[in-house]
C-alpha cells in the first residue's frame, strides 16, 4: 500500500500511523503490540522491497528531529526504547539488516548512528537472558529460604 500511495499527505499519515507509538514509547506503560507492526514492516520489507524499509527509516529519522523539536530528546529516547524492547522481547532477532539496507548515503549514515547501539543485538540479548536467568534463580532461592 505504501508504494502505491500518490498523495504525499496520505503517505505521511500512513507512515505516522505505523510509527507514532515509537516516538514516545515507554516500556513500563506501553504495549509492545503497538510498535510490533512497524518493526515487522521494516525488517520483512528489506529482502523484497528495500525501498519501503529505507523510506520508513528515513521517515522515522525525520520524526525524531522534526515531529516536535522541543521534545526531540524525549522522542529519541522513545525510539531507542522501542528498538531495545522489540529486540529484548524477540520480535526480531537482529536489526543488522536495517543497517545494511540500501539507501541514500546521507540517510544511511544517520540510520547507522541511530541503530549502532543495537547492532549485533542477538548476542547481547542472549547475554541479558543468561543474566536474567541467574537473577531469577537467585530470587527463587531467597523466596524458598525466606518463606
JSON list of C-alpha atoms in Angstrom, two decimals:
[
{"chain": "A", "resi": 1, "resn": "UNK", "atom": "CA", "xyz": [0.00, 0.00, 0.00]},
{"chain": "A", "resi": 2, "resn": "UNK", "atom": "CA", "xyz": [2.77, 2.45, 0.93]},
{"chain": "A", "resi": 3, "resn": "UNK", "atom": "CA", "xyz": [4.34, 2.07, -2.51]},
{"chain": "A", "resi": 4, "resn": "UNK", "atom": "CA", "xyz": [1.06, 2.84, -4.31]},
{"chain": "A", "resi": 5, "resn": "UNK", "atom": "CA", "xyz": [0.01, 5.99, -2.46]},
{"chain": "A", "resi": 6, "resn": "UNK", "atom": "CA", "xyz": [0.14, 9.05, -4.73]},
{"chain": "A", "resi": 7, "resn": "UNK", "atom": "CA", "xyz": [-0.59, 11.78, -2.19]},
{"chain": "A", "resi": 8, "resn": "UNK", "atom": "CA", "xyz": [2.30, 12.96, -0.01]},
{"chain": "A", "resi": 9, "resn": "UNK", "atom": "CA", "xyz": [-0.14, 13.80, 2.79]},
{"chain": "A", "resi": 10, "resn": "UNK", "atom": "CA", "xyz": [-1.74, 10.34, 2.76]},
{"chain": "A", "resi": 11, "resn": "UNK", "atom": "CA", "xyz": [1.70, 8.72, 2.59]},
{"chain": "A", "resi": 12, "resn": "UNK", "atom": "CA", "xyz": [2.95, 10.71, 5.59]},
{"chain": "A", "resi": 13, "resn": "UNK", "atom": "CA", "xyz": [-0.20, 9.85, 7.57]},
{"chain": "A", "resi": 14, "resn": "UNK", "atom": "CA", "xyz": [0.16, 6.14, 6.78]},
{"chain": "A", "resi": 15, "resn": "UNK", "atom": "CA", "xyz": [3.81, 6.13, 7.89]},
{"chain": "A", "resi": 16, "resn": "UNK", "atom": "CA", "xyz": [2.98, 8.07, 11.02]},
{"chain": "A", "resi": 17, "resn": "UNK", "atom": "CA", "xyz": [0.18, 5.62, 11.83]},
{"chain": "A", "resi": 18, "resn": "UNK", "atom": "CA", "xyz": [2.75, 2.80, 11.82]},
{"chain": "A", "resi": 19, "resn": "UNK", "atom": "CA", "xyz": [5.44, 4.65, 13.76]},
{"chain": "A", "resi": 20, "resn": "UNK", "atom": "CA", "xyz": [3.67, 7.15, 16.04]},
{"chain": "A", "resi": 21, "resn": "UNK", "atom": "CA", "xyz": [3.75, 4.89, 19.10]},
{"chain": "A", "resi": 22, "resn": "UNK", "atom": "CA", "xyz": [7.53, 4.61, 18.71]},
{"chain": "A", "resi": 23, "resn": "UNK", "atom": "CA", "xyz": [8.01, 8.34, 19.27]},
{"chain": "A", "resi": 24, "resn": "UNK", "atom": "CA", "xyz": [7.01, 8.30, 22.93]},
{"chain": "A", "resi": 25, "resn": "UNK", "atom": "CA", "xyz": [7.36, 4.59, 23.71]},
{"chain": "A", "resi": 26, "resn": "UNK", "atom": "CA", "xyz": [7.77, 3.76, 27.38]},
{"chain": "A", "resi": 27, "resn": "UNK", "atom": "CA", "xyz": [8.23, 0.03, 28.06]},
{"chain": "A", "resi": 28, "resn": "UNK", "atom": "CA", "xyz": [6.89, 0.43, 31.60]},
{"chain": "A", "resi": 29, "resn": "UNK", "atom": "CA", "xyz": [3.48, 1.61, 30.44]},
{"chain": "A", "resi": 30, "resn": "UNK", "atom": "CA", "xyz": [3.13, 0.92, 26.70]},
{"chain": "A", "resi": 31, "resn": "UNK", "atom": "CA", "xyz": [2.29, -2.33, 24.95]},
{"chain": "A", "resi": 32, "resn": "UNK", "atom": "CA", "xyz": [4.80, -3.89, 22.57]},
{"chain": "A", "resi": 33, "resn": "UNK", "atom": "CA", "xyz": [1.89, -4.76, 20.25]},
{"chain": "A", "resi": 34, "resn": "UNK", "atom": "CA", "xyz": [1.63, -1.05, 19.40]},
{"chain": "A", "resi": 35, "resn": "UNK", "atom": "CA", "xyz": [5.13, -0.97, 17.92]},
{"chain": "A", "resi": 36, "resn": "UNK", "atom": "CA", "xyz": [5.44, -4.52, 16.57]},
{"chain": "A", "resi": 37, "resn": "UNK", "atom": "CA", "xyz": [3.73, -3.87, 13.17]},
{"chain": "A", "resi": 38, "resn": "UNK", "atom": "CA", "xyz": [6.17, -1.09, 12.30]},
{"chain": "A", "resi": 39, "resn": "UNK", "atom": "CA", "xyz": [9.18, -3.25, 13.15]},
{"chain": "A", "resi": 40, "resn": "UNK", "atom": "CA", "xyz": [7.87, -6.22, 11.20]},
{"chain": "A", "resi": 41, "resn": "UNK", "atom": "CA", "xyz": [7.29, -3.98, 8.18]},
{"chain": "A", "resi": 42, "resn": "UNK", "atom": "CA", "xyz": [10.82, -2.56, 8.45]},
{"chain": "A", "resi": 43, "resn": "UNK", "atom": "CA", "xyz": [12.53, -5.93, 8.76]},
{"chain": "A", "resi": 44, "resn": "UNK", "atom": "CA", "xyz": [10.37, -8.04, 6.46]},
{"chain": "A", "resi": 45, "resn": "UNK", "atom": "CA", "xyz": [10.47, -5.50, 3.62]},
{"chain": "A", "resi": 46, "resn": "UNK", "atom": "CA", "xyz": [14.26, -5.49, 3.34]},
{"chain": "A", "resi": 47, "resn": "UNK", "atom": "CA", "xyz": [14.65, -8.62, 1.15]},
{"chain": "A", "resi": 48, "resn": "UNK", "atom": "CA", "xyz": [11.92, -7.88, -1.39]},
{"chain": "A", "resi": 49, "resn": "UNK", "atom": "CA", "xyz": [11.17, -4.16, -1.01]},
{"chain": "A", "resi": 50, "resn": "UNK", "atom": "CA", "xyz": [14.25, -2.45, 0.45]},
{"chain": "A", "resi": 51, "resn": "UNK", "atom": "CA", "xyz": [12.91, 0.90, -0.72]},
{"chain": "A", "resi": 52, "resn": "UNK", "atom": "CA", "xyz": [9.98, 0.58, 1.69]},
{"chain": "A", "resi": 53, "resn": "UNK", "atom": "CA", "xyz": [12.33, -0.09, 4.62]},
{"chain": "A", "resi": 54, "resn": "UNK", "atom": "CA", "xyz": [14.59, 2.79, 3.59]},
{"chain": "A", "resi": 55, "resn": "UNK", "atom": "CA", "xyz": [11.59, 5.12, 3.23]},
{"chain": "A", "resi": 56, "resn": "UNK", "atom": "CA", "xyz": [10.24, 4.17, 6.66]},
{"chain": "A", "resi": 57, "resn": "UNK", "atom": "CA", "xyz": [13.64, 4.57, 8.33]},
{"chain": "A", "resi": 58, "resn": "UNK", "atom": "CA", "xyz": [14.10, 7.97, 6.72]},
{"chain": "A", "resi": 59, "resn": "UNK", "atom": "CA", "xyz": [10.62, 8.97, 7.91]},
{"chain": "A", "resi": 60, "resn": "UNK", "atom": "CA", "xyz": [11.44, 7.80, 11.45]},
{"chain": "A", "resi": 61, "resn": "UNK", "atom": "CA", "xyz": [14.64, 9.86, 11.42]},
{"chain": "A", "resi": 62, "resn": "UNK", "atom": "CA", "xyz": [12.71, 12.91, 10.23]},
{"chain": "A", "resi": 63, "resn": "UNK", "atom": "CA", "xyz": [10.18, 12.46, 13.02]},
{"chain": "A", "resi": 64, "resn": "UNK", "atom": "CA", "xyz": [12.91, 12.33, 15.65]},
{"chain": "A", "resi": 65, "resn": "UNK", "atom": "CA", "xyz": [14.20, 15.72, 14.55]},
{"chain": "A", "resi": 66, "resn": "UNK", "atom": "CA", "xyz": [11.03, 17.44, 13.37]},
{"chain": "A", "resi": 67, "resn": "UNK", "atom": "CA", "xyz": [7.87, 15.95, 14.95]},
{"chain": "A", "resi": 68, "resn": "UNK", "atom": "CA", "xyz": [8.07, 18.36, 17.87]},
{"chain": "A", "resi": 69, "resn": "UNK", "atom": "CA", "xyz": [11.57, 19.85, 18.15]},
{"chain": "A", "resi": 70, "resn": "UNK", "atom": "CA", "xyz": [11.30, 20.88, 21.84]},
{"chain": "A", "resi": 71, "resn": "UNK", "atom": "CA", "xyz": [10.81, 17.19, 22.71]},
{"chain": "A", "resi": 72, "resn": "UNK", "atom": "CA", "xyz": [13.50, 15.84, 20.36]},
{"chain": "A", "resi": 73, "resn": "UNK", "atom": "CA", "xyz": [15.42, 14.13, 23.18]},
{"chain": "A", "resi": 74, "resn": "UNK", "atom": "CA", "xyz": [12.26, 12.51, 24.54]},
{"chain": "A", "resi": 75, "resn": "UNK", "atom": "CA", "xyz": [11.33, 11.25, 21.05]},
{"chain": "A", "resi": 76, "resn": "UNK", "atom": "CA", "xyz": [14.84, 9.84, 20.57]},
{"chain": "A", "resi": 77, "resn": "UNK", "atom": "CA", "xyz": [14.59, 8.04, 23.93]},
{"chain": "A", "resi": 78, "resn": "UNK", "atom": "CA", "xyz": [11.21, 6.64, 22.88]},
{"chain": "A", "resi": 79, "resn": "UNK", "atom": "CA", "xyz": [12.57, 5.33, 19.58]},
{"chain": "A", "resi": 80, "resn": "UNK", "atom": "CA", "xyz": [15.60, 3.79, 21.31]},
{"chain": "A", "resi": 81, "resn": "UNK", "atom": "CA", "xyz": [13.33, 2.20, 23.91]},
{"chain": "A", "resi": 82, "resn": "UNK", "atom": "CA", "xyz": [11.16, 0.78, 21.13]},
{"chain": "A", "resi": 83, "resn": "UNK", "atom": "CA", "xyz": [14.11, -0.84, 19.34]},
{"chain": "A", "resi": 84, "resn": "UNK", "atom": "CA", "xyz": [15.54, -2.15, 22.60]},
{"chain": "A", "resi": 85, "resn": "UNK", "atom": "CA", "xyz": [12.22, -3.63, 23.71]},
{"chain": "A", "resi": 86, "resn": "UNK", "atom": "CA", "xyz": [11.48, -5.22, 20.34]},
{"chain": "A", "resi": 87, "resn": "UNK", "atom": "CA", "xyz": [14.88, -6.90, 20.36]},
{"chain": "A", "resi": 88, "resn": "UNK", "atom": "CA", "xyz": [14.72, -7.93, 24.01]},
{"chain": "A", "resi": 89, "resn": "UNK", "atom": "CA", "xyz": [11.26, -9.48, 23.57]},
{"chain": "A", "resi": 90, "resn": "UNK", "atom": "CA", "xyz": [12.40, -11.35, 20.46]},
{"chain": "A", "resi": 91, "resn": "UNK", "atom": "CA", "xyz": [10.08, -9.71, 17.94]},
{"chain": "A", "resi": 92, "resn": "UNK", "atom": "CA", "xyz": [13.14, -9.71, 15.68]},
{"chain": "A", "resi": 93, "resn": "UNK", "atom": "CA", "xyz": [16.48, -11.41, 16.29]},
{"chain": "A", "resi": 94, "resn": "UNK", "atom": "CA", "xyz": [18.62, -8.60, 14.90]},
{"chain": "A", "resi": 95, "resn": "UNK", "atom": "CA", "xyz": [18.31, -5.27, 13.15]},
{"chain": "A", "resi": 96, "resn": "UNK", "atom": "CA", "xyz": [21.57, -5.62, 11.27]},
{"chain": "A", "resi": 97, "resn": "UNK", "atom": "CA", "xyz": [19.64, -5.99, 8.01]},
{"chain": "A", "resi": 98, "resn": "UNK", "atom": "CA", "xyz": [18.19, -2.49, 8.57]},
{"chain": "A", "resi": 99, "resn": "UNK", "atom": "CA", "xyz": [21.67, -1.06, 8.93]},
{"chain": "A", "resi": 100, "resn": "UNK", "atom": "CA", "xyz": [22.71, -2.82, 5.71]},
{"chain": "A", "resi": 101, "resn": "UNK", "atom": "CA", "xyz": [19.54, -1.85, 3.81]},
{"chain": "A", "resi": 102, "resn": "UNK", "atom": "CA", "xyz": [20.38, 0.01, 0.58]},
{"chain": "A", "resi": 103, "resn": "UNK", "atom": "CA", "xyz": [19.53, 3.71, 0.91]},
{"chain": "A", "resi": 104, "resn": "UNK", "atom": "CA", "xyz": [20.90, 7.15, 0.13]},
{"chain": "A", "resi": 105, "resn": "UNK", "atom": "CA", "xyz": [24.31, 7.73, 1.75]},
{"chain": "A", "resi": 106, "resn": "UNK", "atom": "CA", "xyz": [23.19, 10.64, 3.92]},
{"chain": "A", "resi": 107, "resn": "UNK", "atom": "CA", "xyz": [20.26, 8.62, 5.28]},
{"chain": "A", "resi": 108, "resn": "UNK", "atom": "CA", "xyz": [22.42, 5.51, 5.73]},
{"chain": "A", "resi": 109, "resn": "UNK", "atom": "CA", "xyz": [24.86, 7.44, 7.93]},
{"chain": "A", "resi": 110, "resn": "UNK", "atom": "CA", "xyz": [22.02, 8.66, 10.16]},
{"chain": "A", "resi": 111, "resn": "UNK", "atom": "CA", "xyz": [20.45, 5.20, 10.32]},
{"chain": "A", "resi": 112, "resn": "UNK", "atom": "CA", "xyz": [23.79, 3.68, 11.32]},
{"chain": "A", "resi": 113, "resn": "UNK", "atom": "CA", "xyz": [24.19, 6.28, 14.05]},
{"chain": "A", "resi": 114, "resn": "UNK", "atom": "CA", "xyz": [20.63, 5.68, 15.33]},
{"chain": "A", "resi": 115, "resn": "UNK", "atom": "CA", "xyz": [20.91, 1.89, 15.28]},
{"chain": "A", "resi": 116, "resn": "UNK", "atom": "CA", "xyz": [24.56, 1.49, 16.31]},
{"chain": "A", "resi": 117, "resn": "UNK", "atom": "CA", "xyz": [23.68, 0.65, 19.94]},
{"chain": "A", "resi": 118, "resn": "UNK", "atom": "CA", "xyz": [21.59, -2.29, 18.68]},
{"chain": "A", "resi": 119, "resn": "UNK", "atom": "CA", "xyz": [23.92, -3.75, 16.03]},
{"chain": "A", "resi": 120, "resn": "UNK", "atom": "CA", "xyz": [24.72, -7.41, 16.60]},
{"chain": "A", "resi": 121, "resn": "UNK", "atom": "CA", "xyz": [21.82, -7.44, 19.03]},
{"chain": "A", "resi": 122, "resn": "UNK", "atom": "CA", "xyz": [21.13, -11.18, 19.12]},
{"chain": "A", "resi": 123, "resn": "UNK", "atom": "CA", "xyz": [24.33, -11.86, 21.08]},
{"chain": "A", "resi": 124, "resn": "UNK", "atom": "CA", "xyz": [23.65, -9.04, 23.50]},
{"chain": "A", "resi": 125, "resn": "UNK", "atom": "CA", "xyz": [20.12, -10.26, 24.15]},
{"chain": "A", "resi": 126, "resn": "UNK", "atom": "CA", "xyz": [21.36, -13.79, 24.87]},
{"chain": "A", "resi": 127, "resn": "UNK", "atom": "CA", "xyz": [23.77, -12.40, 27.47]},
{"chain": "A", "resi": 128, "resn": "UNK", "atom": "CA", "xyz": [20.87, -10.48, 29.00]},
{"chain": "A", "resi": 129, "resn": "UNK", "atom": "CA", "xyz": [18.74, -13.63, 29.16]},
{"chain": "A", "resi": 130, "resn": "UNK", "atom": "CA", "xyz": [21.57, -15.50, 30.88]},
{"chain": "A", "resi": 131, "resn": "UNK", "atom": "CA", "xyz": [21.82, -12.74, 33.47]},
{"chain": "A", "resi": 132, "resn": "UNK", "atom": "CA", "xyz": [18.04, -12.70, 33.97]},
{"chain": "A", "resi": 133, "resn": "UNK", "atom": "CA", "xyz": [18.13, -16.48, 34.49]},
{"chain": "A", "resi": 134, "resn": "UNK", "atom": "CA", "xyz": [20.80, -16.09, 37.16]},
{"chain": "A", "resi": 135, "resn": "UNK", "atom": "CA", "xyz": [18.81, -13.33, 38.83]},
{"chain": "A", "resi": 136, "resn": "UNK", "atom": "CA", "xyz": [15.62, -15.40, 38.72]},
{"chain": "A", "resi": 137, "resn": "UNK", "atom": "CA", "xyz": [17.42, -18.41, 40.22]},
{"chain": "A", "resi": 138, "resn": "UNK", "atom": "CA", "xyz": [18.82, -16.25, 42.98]},
{"chain": "A", "resi": 139, "resn": "UNK", "atom": "CA", "xyz": [15.39, -14.79, 43.74]},
{"chain": "A", "resi": 140, "resn": "UNK", "atom": "CA", "xyz": [13.86, -18.24, 43.89]},
{"chain": "A", "resi": 141, "resn": "UNK", "atom": "CA", "xyz": [16.47, -19.36, 46.41]},
{"chain": "A", "resi": 142, "resn": "UNK", "atom": "CA", "xyz": [15.75, -16.29, 48.54]},
{"chain": "A", "resi": 143, "resn": "UNK", "atom": "CA", "xyz": [11.99, -16.94, 48.42]},
{"chain": "A", "resi": 144, "resn": "UNK", "atom": "CA", "xyz": [12.41, -20.58, 49.41]},
{"chain": "A", "resi": 145, "resn": "UNK", "atom": "CA", "xyz": [14.86, -19.76, 52.18]},
{"chain": "A", "resi": 146, "resn": "UNK", "atom": "CA", "xyz": [12.75, -16.87, 53.47]},
{"chain": "A", "resi": 147, "resn": "UNK", "atom": "CA", "xyz": [9.40, -18.43, 53.45]}
]
